[in-house]
């Protein structure tokens, strides 16, 4: 019974290929859908957890760099910019990544994006050794800038890979990515806070980099290299981005996403500092504050995606 319920929740990819297998056709290609689902979901969780490792302690560490007597609103604003610049760059880079995806290939873009995030995370482990406030912020902003580009590539390619394996289940695909991403953002700050309290500023980034390195190796080994095995022919359509923006309800979706991410973004640079100054809580306890916020997001994403596929038509 459990197996049957699981099969209903995870829709099959390319039903005609599975039907061919059942009929004993030897020429039917291997169904990579379950492997692709596992790889991309795990990658999404690992990337999100690695990116969110710094949330419970970075703002406090950055404020320690502020010259004595000059702490004020502007410094808090600049620290907030360190958090927000990655998302802003991701917003600008995502359409360009989507346009380049057919030329680069889904697997290559996903692997390279994950490798770039890994390298930038390891580079971030050294910024705390810089004594100058201005140099420290400049380097942090530069790393987060390129991290935004890499994250855009990761989001675009991971969605492309999964939607290619499950072309008739777009709600399910979106739900899987959102659930895995939310799970990563839930555990990342907790792990980051604990590692920071135990081993200092650099340790969370070392651990995150190691996780991403292993995850990149998994993508290279397990994901099929052939684009025909990664995506169905139904998805190979040239859709103009400007044409998409002419659809009225697309703007409603974009506005909803903008407001939701803006509200979530308020918490990143402020919660840890507030908990430290008001209640003298350590970074580990601050991580649990981010955990509570993200775990509900993760828990509701997959059921909502399943309901969308069942009751609505998520296709454009």
PDB file of C-alpha atoms in Angstrom:
ATOM      1  CA  UNK A   1       0.000   0.000   0.000  1.00  0.00           C
ATOM      2  CA  UNK A   2       2.842   2.382   0.795  1.00  0.00           C
ATOM      3  CA  UNK A   3       4.463   1.650  -2.567  1.00  0.00           C
ATOM      4  CA  UNK A   4       1.215   2.329  -4.418  1.00  0.00           C
ATOM      5  CA  UNK A   5       0.670   5.665  -2.625  1.00  0.00           C
ATOM      6  CA  UNK A   6       4.261   6.673  -3.373  1.00  0.00           C
ATOM      7  CA  UNK A   7       3.779   5.880  -7.070  1.00  0.00           C
ATOM      8  CA  UNK A   8       0.680   8.076  -7.131  1.00  0.00           C
ATOM      9  CA  UNK A   9       2.593  10.984  -5.573  1.00  0.00           C
ATOM     10  CA  UNK A  10       5.613  10.648  -7.911  1.00  0.00           C
ATOM     11  CA  UNK A  11       4.257  10.653 -11.470  1.00  0.00           C
ATOM     12  CA  UNK A  12       6.043   8.626 -14.136  1.00  0.00           C
ATOM     13  CA  UNK A  13       8.197  10.334 -16.759  1.00  0.00           C
ATOM     14  CA  UNK A  14       7.530   9.658 -20.434  1.00  0.00           C
ATOM     15  CA  UNK A  15       4.553   7.248 -20.057  1.00  0.00           C
ATOM     16  CA  UNK A  16       5.039   5.946 -23.615  1.00  0.00           C
ATOM     17  CA  UNK A  17       8.521   4.671 -22.694  1.00  0.00           C
ATOM     18  CA  UNK A  18       7.255   2.908 -19.576  1.00  0.00           C
ATOM     19  CA  UNK A  19       4.447   1.348 -21.582  1.00  0.00           C
ATOM     20  CA  UNK A  20       7.015   0.117 -24.083  1.00  0.00           C
ATOM     21  CA  UNK A  21       8.979  -1.498 -21.260  1.00  0.00           C
ATOM     22  CA  UNK A  22       5.856  -3.272 -20.007  1.00  0.00           C
ATOM     23  CA  UNK A  23       5.194  -4.631 -23.485  1.00  0.00           C
ATOM     24  CA  UNK A  24       8.692  -6.053 -23.642  1.00  0.00           C
ATOM     25  CA  UNK A  25      10.108  -3.703 -26.249  1.00  0.00           C
ATOM     26  CA  UNK A  26      13.877  -3.982 -26.007  1.00  0.00           C
ATOM     27  CA  UNK A  27      14.517  -0.711 -27.844  1.00  0.00           C
ATOM     28  CA  UNK A  28      12.901   1.436 -25.142  1.00  0.00           C
ATOM     29  CA  UNK A  29      15.542   3.738 -23.512  1.00  0.00           C
ATOM     30  CA  UNK A  30      16.210   3.594 -19.815  1.00  0.00           C
ATOM     31  CA  UNK A  31      13.848   5.626 -17.649  1.00  0.00           C
ATOM     32  CA  UNK A  32      16.095   8.065 -15.758  1.00  0.00           C
ATOM     33  CA  UNK A  33      13.243   9.898 -14.045  1.00  0.00           C
ATOM     34  CA  UNK A  34      13.742   8.549 -10.503  1.00  0.00           C
ATOM     35  CA  UNK A  35      17.513   9.071 -10.647  1.00  0.00           C
ATOM     36  CA  UNK A  36      17.042  12.612 -11.950  1.00  0.00           C
ATOM     37  CA  UNK A  37      14.471  13.375  -9.240  1.00  0.00           C
ATOM     38  CA  UNK A  38      16.772  12.165  -6.453  1.00  0.00           C
ATOM     39  CA  UNK A  39      19.859  13.974  -7.794  1.00  0.00           C
ATOM     40  CA  UNK A  40      18.172  17.324  -8.406  1.00  0.00           C
ATOM     41  CA  UNK A  41      16.201  17.320  -5.138  1.00  0.00           C
ATOM     42  CA  UNK A  42      19.310  16.477  -3.119  1.00  0.00           C
ATOM     43  CA  UNK A  43      21.302  19.100  -5.023  1.00  0.00           C
ATOM     44  CA  UNK A  44      18.654  21.725  -4.299  1.00  0.00           C
ATOM     45  CA  UNK A  45      18.708  20.931  -0.580  1.00  0.00           C
ATOM     46  CA  UNK A  46      22.529  20.935  -0.387  1.00  0.00           C
ATOM     47  CA  UNK A  47      22.886  24.217  -2.313  1.00  0.00           C
ATOM     48  CA  UNK A  48      20.221  25.957  -0.215  1.00  0.00           C
ATOM     49  CA  UNK A  49      21.703  24.735   3.067  1.00  0.00           C
ATOM     50  CA  UNK A  50      25.210  25.813   2.019  1.00  0.00           C
ATOM     51  CA  UNK A  51      24.071  29.285   0.960  1.00  0.00           C
ATOM     52  CA  UNK A  52      22.140  29.789   4.208  1.00  0.00           C
ATOM     53  CA  UNK A  53      24.948  28.667   6.550  1.00  0.00           C
ATOM     54  CA  UNK A  54      26.029  32.276   7.188  1.00  0.00           C
ATOM     55  CA  UNK A  55      22.625  33.633   8.270  1.00  0.00           C
ATOM     56  CA  UNK A  56      22.971  33.145  12.061  1.00  0.00           C
ATOM     57  CA  UNK A  57      26.394  34.729  12.442  1.00  0.00           C
ATOM     58  CA  UNK A  58      27.501  36.844   9.470  1.00  0.00           C
ATOM     59  CA  UNK A  59      25.716  40.076  10.425  1.00  0.00           C
ATOM     60  CA  UNK A  60      27.199  39.951  13.942  1.00  0.00           C
ATOM     61  CA  UNK A  61      30.678  39.291  12.588  1.00  0.00           C
ATOM     62  CA  UNK A  62      30.339  42.108  10.065  1.00  0.00           C
ATOM     63  CA  UNK A  63      29.319  44.581  12.766  1.00  0.00           C
ATOM     64  CA  UNK A  64      32.507  43.723  14.663  1.00  0.00           C
ATOM     65  CA  UNK A  65      34.458  45.092  11.704  1.00  0.00           C
ATOM     66  CA  UNK A  66      32.788  48.505  11.923  1.00  0.00           C
ATOM     67  CA  UNK A  67      35.256  51.143  13.192  1.00  0.00           C
ATOM     68  CA  UNK A  68      34.686  52.149  16.807  1.00  0.00           C
ATOM     69  CA  UNK A  69      32.127  54.936  17.163  1.00  0.00           C
ATOM     70  CA  UNK A  70      30.862  54.799  13.582  1.00  0.00           C
ATOM     71  CA  UNK A  71      28.189  52.136  13.845  1.00  0.00           C
ATOM     72  CA  UNK A  72      24.858  53.409  12.625  1.00  0.00           C
ATOM     73  CA  UNK A  73      22.003  53.010  10.173  1.00  0.00           C
ATOM     74  CA  UNK A  74      24.232  53.178   7.096  1.00  0.00           C
ATOM     75  CA  UNK A  75      26.395  50.270   8.269  1.00  0.00           C
ATOM     76  CA  UNK A  76      23.306  48.149   8.901  1.00  0.00           C
ATOM     77  CA  UNK A  77      22.065  49.075   5.437  1.00  0.00           C
ATOM     78  CA  UNK A  78      25.329  47.995   3.831  1.00  0.00           C
ATOM     79  CA  UNK A  79      25.261  44.667   5.685  1.00  0.00           C
ATOM     80  CA  UNK A  80      21.727  44.175   4.408  1.00  0.00           C
ATOM     81  CA  UNK A  81      23.040  44.822   0.911  1.00  0.00           C
ATOM     82  CA  UNK A  82      25.496  41.940   1.307  1.00  0.00           C
ATOM     83  CA  UNK A  83      22.536  39.622   1.819  1.00  0.00           C
ATOM     84  CA  UNK A  84      20.319  41.147  -0.875  1.00  0.00           C
ATOM     85  CA  UNK A  85      22.802  41.599  -3.715  1.00  0.00           C
ATOM     86  CA  UNK A  86      22.894  37.855  -4.465  1.00  0.00           C
ATOM     87  CA  UNK A  87      19.120  37.736  -4.909  1.00  0.00           C
ATOM     88  CA  UNK A  88      19.089  40.912  -6.995  1.00  0.00           C
ATOM     89  CA  UNK A  89      21.800  39.592  -9.327  1.00  0.00           C
ATOM     90  CA  UNK A  90      19.956  36.279  -9.529  1.00  0.00           C
ATOM     91  CA  UNK A  91      16.851  38.199 -10.656  1.00  0.00           C
ATOM     92  CA  UNK A  92      18.831  39.872 -13.453  1.00  0.00           C
ATOM     93  CA  UNK A  93      20.812  36.791 -14.502  1.00  0.00           C
ATOM     94  CA  UNK A  94      18.040  34.173 -14.558  1.00  0.00           C
ATOM     95  CA  UNK A  95      16.522  35.227 -17.926  1.00  0.00           C
ATOM     96  CA  UNK A  96      19.982  35.243 -19.507  1.00  0.00           C
ATOM     97  CA  UNK A  97      20.720  31.800 -18.105  1.00  0.00           C
ATOM     98  CA  UNK A  98      17.403  30.505 -19.435  1.00  0.00           C
ATOM     99  CA  UNK A  99      18.211  31.874 -22.885  1.00  0.00           C
ATOM    100  CA  UNK A 100      21.642  30.224 -22.863  1.00  0.00           C
ATOM    101  CA  UNK A 101      20.367  26.892 -21.480  1.00  0.00           C
ATOM    102  CA  UNK A 102      19.681  25.200 -24.876  1.00  0.00           C
ATOM    103  CA  UNK A 103      23.253  25.950 -25.969  1.00  0.00           C
ATOM    104  CA  UNK A 104      25.051  25.014 -22.738  1.00  0.00           C
ATOM    105  CA  UNK A 105      22.920  21.999 -21.831  1.00  0.00           C
ATOM    106  CA  UNK A 106      21.028  21.359 -18.604  1.00  0.00           C
ATOM    107  CA  UNK A 107      23.558  19.029 -16.962  1.00  0.00           C
ATOM    108  CA  UNK A 108      26.579  21.184 -17.789  1.00  0.00           C
ATOM    109  CA  UNK A 109      24.936  24.343 -16.437  1.00  0.00           C
ATOM    110  CA  UNK A 110      23.802  22.560 -13.276  1.00  0.00           C
ATOM    111  CA  UNK A 111      27.254  21.081 -12.600  1.00  0.00           C
ATOM    112  CA  UNK A 112      29.140  24.302 -13.338  1.00  0.00           C
ATOM    113  CA  UNK A 113      26.748  26.384 -11.213  1.00  0.00           C
ATOM    114  CA  UNK A 114      27.127  24.021  -8.264  1.00  0.00           C
ATOM    115  CA  UNK A 115      30.927  24.051  -8.648  1.00  0.00           C
ATOM    116  CA  UNK A 116      30.953  27.857  -8.705  1.00  0.00           C
ATOM    117  CA  UNK A 117      28.846  28.072  -5.552  1.00  0.00           C
ATOM    118  CA  UNK A 118      31.253  25.603  -3.907  1.00  0.00           C
ATOM    119  CA  UNK A 119      34.320  27.670  -4.846  1.00  0.00           C
ATOM    120  CA  UNK A 120      32.725  30.943  -3.709  1.00  0.00           C
ATOM    121  CA  UNK A 121      31.683  29.389  -0.407  1.00  0.00           C
ATOM    122  CA  UNK A 122      35.258  28.326   0.294  1.00  0.00           C
ATOM    123  CA  UNK A 123      36.469  31.798  -0.671  1.00  0.00           C
ATOM    124  CA  UNK A 124      34.000  33.290   1.815  1.00  0.00           C
ATOM    125  CA  UNK A 125      35.761  31.430   4.629  1.00  0.00           C
ATOM    126  CA  UNK A 126      38.759  33.800   4.301  1.00  0.00           C
ATOM    127  CA  UNK A 127      36.957  37.172   4.414  1.00  0.00           C
ATOM    128  CA  UNK A 128      36.950  37.298   8.209  1.00  0.00           C
ATOM    129  CA  UNK A 129      40.751  37.577   8.184  1.00  0.00           C
ATOM    130  CA  UNK A 130      40.484  41.015   6.569  1.00  0.00           C
ATOM    131  CA  UNK A 131      40.749  43.827   9.101  1.00  0.00           C
ATOM    132  CA  UNK A 132      39.632  46.760   6.949  1.00  0.00           C
ATOM    133  CA  UNK A 133      35.874  47.413   7.074  1.00  0.00           C
ATOM    134  CA  UNK A 134      35.711  48.737   3.503  1.00  0.00           C
ATOM    135  CA  UNK A 135      37.809  45.922   1.991  1.00  0.00           C
ATOM    136  CA  UNK A 136      35.824  43.341   3.960  1.00  0.00           C
ATOM    137  CA  UNK A 137      32.506  44.642   2.607  1.00  0.00           C
ATOM    138  CA  UNK A 138      33.801  44.997  -0.939  1.00  0.00           C
ATOM    139  CA  UNK A 139      35.018  41.414  -1.042  1.00  0.00           C
ATOM    140  CA  UNK A 140      31.795  40.117   0.548  1.00  0.00           C
ATOM    141  CA  UNK A 141      29.710  42.022  -2.010  1.00  0.00           C
ATOM    142  CA  UNK A 142      31.839  40.672  -4.874  1.00  0.00           C
ATOM    143  CA  UNK A 143      31.501  37.068  -3.688  1.00  0.00           C
ATOM    144  CA  UNK A 144      27.755  37.420  -3.214  1.00  0.00           C
ATOM    145  CA  UNK A 145      27.478  39.045  -6.670  1.00  0.00           C
ATOM    146  CA  UNK A 146      28.980  36.017  -8.391  1.00  0.00           C
ATOM    147  CA  UNK A 147      27.044  33.721  -6.075  1.00  0.00           C
ATOM    148  CA  UNK A 148      23.852  35.285  -7.427  1.00  0.00           C
ATOM    149  CA  UNK A 149      24.919  34.467 -10.991  1.00  0.00           C
ATOM    150  CA  UNK A 150      25.706  30.871 -10.020  1.00  0.00           C
ATOM    151  CA  UNK A 151      22.426  30.493  -8.129  1.00  0.00           C
ATOM    152  CA  UNK A 152      20.494  31.724 -11.173  1.00  0.00           C
ATOM    153  CA  UNK A 153      22.151  29.052 -13.284  1.00  0.00           C
ATOM    154  CA  UNK A 154      21.444  26.396 -10.674  1.00  0.00           C
ATOM    155  CA  UNK A 155      17.749  27.311 -10.386  1.00  0.00           C
ATOM    156  CA  UNK A 156      17.179  27.498 -14.145  1.00  0.00           C
ATOM    157  CA  UNK A 157      19.008  24.265 -14.947  1.00  0.00           C
ATOM    158  CA  UNK A 158      17.556  22.230 -12.067  1.00  0.00           C
ATOM    159  CA  UNK A 159      14.008  23.216 -13.014  1.00  0.00           C
ATOM    160  CA  UNK A 160      14.749  22.419 -16.657  1.00  0.00           C
ATOM    161  CA  UNK A 161      16.121  18.982 -15.797  1.00  0.00           C
ATOM    162  CA  UNK A 162      13.132  18.041 -13.651  1.00  0.00           C
ATOM    163  CA  UNK A 163      10.491  19.486 -15.952  1.00  0.00           C
ATOM    164  CA  UNK A 164      12.107  17.540 -18.785  1.00  0.00           C
ATOM    165  CA  UNK A 165      11.734  14.292 -16.843  1.00  0.00           C
ATOM    166  CA  UNK A 166       8.167  15.125 -15.739  1.00  0.00           C
ATOM    167  CA  UNK A 167       6.680  17.290 -18.528  1.00  0.00           C
ATOM    168  CA  UNK A 168       3.086  16.614 -17.491  1.00  0.00           C
ATOM    169  CA  UNK A 169       3.631  17.329 -13.790  1.00  0.00           C
ATOM    170  CA  UNK A 170       4.833  20.918 -13.569  1.00  0.00           C
ATOM    171  CA  UNK A 171       3.184  21.482 -10.186  1.00  0.00           C
ATOM    172  CA  UNK A 172       4.885  18.396  -8.797  1.00  0.00           C
ATOM    173  CA  UNK A 173       8.264  19.529 -10.153  1.00  0.00           C
ATOM    174  CA  UNK A 174       7.899  22.995  -8.660  1.00  0.00           C
ATOM    175  CA  UNK A 175       6.753  21.478  -5.375  1.00  0.00           C
ATOM    176  CA  UNK A 176       9.774  19.158  -5.201  1.00  0.00           C
ATOM    177  CA  UNK A 177      12.223  21.992  -5.849  1.00  0.00           C
ATOM    178  CA  UNK A 178      10.520  24.320  -3.372  1.00  0.00           C
ATOM    179  CA  UNK A 179      10.311  21.610  -0.700  1.00  0.00           C
ATOM    180  CA  UNK A 180      13.969  20.630  -1.127  1.00  0.00           C
ATOM    181  CA  UNK A 181      15.021  24.275  -1.219  1.00  0.00           C
ATOM    182  CA  UNK A 182      12.997  25.068   1.896  1.00  0.00           C
ATOM    183  CA  UNK A 183      14.427  22.055   3.701  1.00  0.00           C
ATOM    184  CA  UNK A 184      17.928  23.265   2.879  1.00  0.00           C
ATOM    185  CA  UNK A 185      17.166  26.765   4.134  1.00  0.00           C
ATOM    186  CA  UNK A 186      15.716  25.224   7.307  1.00  0.00           C
ATOM    187  CA  UNK A 187      18.718  23.103   8.278  1.00  0.00           C
ATOM    188  CA  UNK A 188      21.442  25.365   6.854  1.00  0.00           C
ATOM    189  CA  UNK A 189      21.240  28.102   9.521  1.00  0.00           C
ATOM    190  CA  UNK A 190      21.015  25.525  12.318  1.00  0.00           C
ATOM    191  CA  UNK A 191      24.106  23.670  11.098  1.00  0.00           C
ATOM    192  CA  UNK A 192      25.888  26.953  10.394  1.00  0.00           C
ATOM    193  CA  UNK A 193      25.150  28.308  13.864  1.00  0.00           C
ATOM    194  CA  UNK A 194      26.304  25.135  15.605  1.00  0.00           C
ATOM    195  CA  UNK A 195      29.508  24.941  13.543  1.00  0.00           C
ATOM    196  CA  UNK A 196      30.220  28.641  14.138  1.00  0.00           C
ATOM    197  CA  UNK A 197      29.861  28.274  17.921  1.00  0.00           C
ATOM    198  CA  UNK A 198      32.052  25.192  17.843  1.00  0.00           C
ATOM    199  CA  UNK A 199      34.790  26.104  15.360  1.00  0.00           C
ATOM    200  CA  UNK A 200      34.556  29.773  14.439  1.00  0.00           C
ATOM    201  CA  UNK A 201      33.798  31.729  11.292  1.00  0.00           C
ATOM    202  CA  UNK A 202      35.482  29.534   8.681  1.00  0.00           C
ATOM    203  CA  UNK A 203      34.265  26.072   9.739  1.00  0.00           C
ATOM    204  CA  UNK A 204      30.677  26.367   8.369  1.00  0.00           C
ATOM    205  CA  UNK A 205      32.042  27.345   4.962  1.00  0.00           C
ATOM    206  CA  UNK A 206      34.519  24.458   4.938  1.00  0.00           C
ATOM    207  CA  UNK A 207      31.718  21.993   5.705  1.00  0.00           C
ATOM    208  CA  UNK A 208      29.402  23.594   3.139  1.00  0.00           C
ATOM    209  CA  UNK A 209      32.127  23.489   0.501  1.00  0.00           C
ATOM    210  CA  UNK A 210      32.782  19.807   1.218  1.00  0.00           C
ATOM    211  CA  UNK A 211      29.072  18.995   0.886  1.00  0.00           C
ATOM    212  CA  UNK A 212      28.883  20.833  -2.440  1.00  0.00           C
ATOM    213  CA  UNK A 213      32.004  19.059  -3.703  1.00  0.00           C
ATOM    214  CA  UNK A 214      30.446  15.657  -2.991  1.00  0.00           C
ATOM    215  CA  UNK A 215      27.152  16.833  -4.481  1.00  0.00           C
ATOM    216  CA  UNK A 216      28.900  17.974  -7.680  1.00  0.00           C
ATOM    217  CA  UNK A 217      30.575  14.567  -8.031  1.00  0.00           C
ATOM    218  CA  UNK A 218      27.166  12.912  -7.596  1.00  0.00           C
ATOM    219  CA  UNK A 219      25.681  15.056 -10.393  1.00  0.00           C
ATOM    220  CA  UNK A 220      28.534  14.223 -12.749  1.00  0.00           C
ATOM    221  CA  UNK A 221      28.316  10.477 -12.087  1.00  0.00           C
ATOM    222  CA  UNK A 222      24.567   9.877 -11.773  1.00  0.00           C
ATOM    223  CA  UNK A 223      22.892  12.361 -14.101  1.00  0.00           C
ATOM    224  CA  UNK A 224      22.645  11.121 -17.705  1.00  0.00           C
ATOM    225  CA  UNK A 225      24.860  13.022 -20.102  1.00  0.00           C
ATOM    226  CA  UNK A 226      22.531  12.772 -23.081  1.00  0.00           C
ATOM    227  CA  UNK A 227      20.119  15.680 -23.421  1.00  0.00           C
ATOM    228  CA  UNK A 228      17.564  13.278 -24.927  1.00  0.00           C
ATOM    229  CA  UNK A 229      17.574  11.369 -21.638  1.00  0.00           C
ATOM    230  CA  UNK A 230      17.410  14.531 -19.539  1.00  0.00           C
ATOM    231  CA  UNK A 231      14.472  16.186 -21.294  1.00  0.00           C
ATOM    232  CA  UNK A 232      11.505  15.267 -23.417  1.00  0.00           C
ATOM    233  CA  UNK A 233      11.011  16.601 -26.933  1.00  0.00           C
ATOM    234  CA  UNK A 234       7.921  18.478 -25.783  1.00  0.00           C
ATOM    235  CA  UNK A 235      10.091  21.004 -23.969  1.00  0.00           C
ATOM    236  CA  UNK A 236      12.306  21.933 -26.889  1.00  0.00           C
ATOM    237  CA  UNK A 237      10.351  24.998 -27.904  1.00  0.00           C
ATOM    238  CA  UNK A 238      11.729  28.468 -28.374  1.00  0.00           C
ATOM    239  CA  UNK A 239       9.626  30.691 -26.106  1.00  0.00           C
ATOM    240  CA  UNK A 240      10.389  34.402 -26.177  1.00  0.00           C
ATOM    241  CA  UNK A 241      10.873  35.992 -22.763  1.00  0.00           C
ATOM    242  CA  UNK A 242       9.223  39.196 -23.983  1.00  0.00           C
ATOM    243  CA  UNK A 243       6.273  37.179 -25.237  1.00  0.00           C
ATOM    244  CA  UNK A 244       5.937  35.642 -21.787  1.00  0.00           C
ATOM    245  CA  UNK A 245       5.840  39.100 -20.192  1.00  0.00           C
ATOM    246  CA  UNK A 246       2.847  40.001 -22.360  1.00  0.00           C
ATOM    247  CA  UNK A 247       0.711  37.480 -20.449  1.00  0.00           C
ATOM    248  CA  UNK A 248      -1.159  39.517 -17.774  1.00  0.00           C
ATOM    249  CA  UNK A 249      -1.241  36.882 -15.046  1.00  0.00           C
ATOM    250  CA  UNK A 250       2.524  36.374 -15.347  1.00  0.00           C
ATOM    251  CA  UNK A 251       2.940  39.834 -13.817  1.00  0.00           C
ATOM    252  CA  UNK A 252       0.660  38.801 -10.936  1.00  0.00           C
ATOM    253  CA  UNK A 253       2.853  35.771 -10.274  1.00  0.00           C
ATOM    254  CA  UNK A 254       6.020  37.872 -10.472  1.00  0.00           C
ATOM    255  CA  UNK A 255       4.582  40.429  -8.044  1.00  0.00           C
ATOM    256  CA  UNK A 256       3.568  37.688  -5.599  1.00  0.00           C
ATOM    257  CA  UNK A 257       7.044  36.148  -5.741  1.00  0.00           C
ATOM    258  CA  UNK A 258       8.656  39.562  -5.313  1.00  0.00           C
ATOM    259  CA  UNK A 259       6.621  40.399  -2.204  1.00  0.00           C
ATOM    260  CA  UNK A 260       7.065  36.937  -0.668  1.00  0.00           C
ATOM    261  CA  UNK A 261      10.843  36.986  -1.147  1.00  0.00           C
ATOM    262  CA  UNK A 262      11.050  40.567   0.129  1.00  0.00           C
ATOM    263  CA  UNK A 263       9.244  39.602   3.330  1.00  0.00           C
ATOM    264  CA  UNK A 264      11.515  36.571   3.785  1.00  0.00           C
ATOM    265  CA  UNK A 265      14.549  38.746   3.059  1.00  0.00           C
ATOM    266  CA  UNK A 266      13.755  41.104   5.949  1.00  0.00           C
ATOM    267  CA  UNK A 267      14.712  38.351   8.383  1.00  0.00           C
ATOM    268  CA  UNK A 268      18.142  37.403   7.027  1.00  0.00           C
ATOM    269  CA  UNK A 269      20.269  40.396   8.139  1.00  0.00           C
ATOM    270  CA  UNK A 270      18.314  41.262  11.287  1.00  0.00           C
ATOM    271  CA  UNK A 271      17.114  38.188  13.197  1.00  0.00           C
ATOM    272  CA  UNK A 272      20.478  36.924  14.444  1.00  0.00           C
ATOM    273  CA  UNK A 273      21.615  40.377  15.598  1.00  0.00           C
ATOM    274  CA  UNK A 274      18.279  41.001  17.337  1.00  0.00           C
ATOM    275  CA  UNK A 275      18.384  37.674  19.187  1.00  0.00           C
ATOM    276  CA  UNK A 276      21.984  38.295  20.242  1.00  0.00           C
ATOM    277  CA  UNK A 277      21.414  41.868  21.459  1.00  0.00           C
ATOM    278  CA  UNK A 278      17.983  41.306  23.068  1.00  0.00           C
ATOM    279  CA  UNK A 279      18.322  37.819  24.554  1.00  0.00           C
ATOM    280  CA  UNK A 280      22.079  37.125  24.360  1.00  0.00           C
ATOM    281  CA  UNK A 281      21.432  33.972  22.331  1.00  0.00           C
ATOM    282  CA  UNK A 282      24.246  32.204  20.532  1.00  0.00           C
ATOM    283  CA  UNK A 283      24.405  31.682  16.770  1.00  0.00           C
ATOM    284  CA  UNK A 284      23.170  28.105  17.202  1.00  0.00           C
ATOM    285  CA  UNK A 285      19.941  29.308  18.824  1.00  0.00           C
ATOM    286  CA  UNK A 286      19.569  31.997  16.153  1.00  0.00           C
ATOM    287  CA  UNK A 287      19.729  29.204  13.570  1.00  0.00           C
ATOM    288  CA  UNK A 288      16.619  27.641  15.079  1.00  0.00           C
ATOM    289  CA  UNK A 289      14.768  30.893  14.424  1.00  0.00           C
ATOM    290  CA  UNK A 290      15.450  30.512  10.707  1.00  0.00           C
ATOM    291  CA  UNK A 291      14.579  26.812  10.941  1.00  0.00           C
ATOM    292  CA  UNK A 292      11.051  27.466  12.196  1.00  0.00           C
ATOM    293  CA  UNK A 293      10.419  29.941   9.397  1.00  0.00           C
ATOM    294  CA  UNK A 294      11.638  27.662   6.588  1.00  0.00           C
ATOM    295  CA  UNK A 295      10.355  24.285   7.725  1.00  0.00           C
ATOM    296  CA  UNK A 296       6.719  25.315   7.255  1.00  0.00           C
ATOM    297  CA  UNK A 297       7.550  26.591   3.774  1.00  0.00           C
ATOM    298  CA  UNK A 298       9.184  23.278   2.918  1.00  0.00           C
ATOM    299  CA  UNK A 299       6.383  21.177   4.388  1.00  0.00           C
ATOM    300  CA  UNK A 300       3.607  22.799   2.378  1.00  0.00           C
ATOM    301  CA  UNK A 301       5.369  23.071  -1.006  1.00  0.00           C
ATOM    302  CA  UNK A 302       5.078  19.463  -2.207  1.00  0.00           C
ATOM    303  CA  UNK A 303       1.386  18.972  -1.236  1.00  0.00           C
ATOM    304  CA  UNK A 304       0.482  22.260  -2.926  1.00  0.00           C
ATOM    305  CA  UNK A 305       2.337  21.237  -6.082  1.00  0.00           C
ATOM    306  CA  UNK A 306       0.510  17.895  -6.091  1.00  0.00           C
ATOM    307  CA  UNK A 307      -2.846  19.651  -5.725  1.00  0.00           C
ATOM    308  CA  UNK A 308      -2.021  22.015  -8.594  1.00  0.00           C
ATOM    309  CA  UNK A 309      -1.358  19.065 -10.904  1.00  0.00           C
ATOM    310  CA  UNK A 310      -4.528  17.364  -9.753  1.00  0.00           C
ATOM    311  CA  UNK A 311      -7.002  20.246  -9.834  1.00  0.00           C
ATOM    312  CA  UNK A 312      -5.467  22.968 -11.986  1.00  0.00           C
ATOM    313  CA  UNK A 313      -3.571  23.280 -15.252  1.00  0.00           C
ATOM    314  CA  UNK A 314      -0.086  24.640 -14.480  1.00  0.00           C
ATOM    315  CA  UNK A 315       0.924  24.780 -18.155  1.00  0.00           C
ATOM    316  CA  UNK A 316       1.499  28.103 -19.917  1.00  0.00           C
TER     317      UNK A 316
END
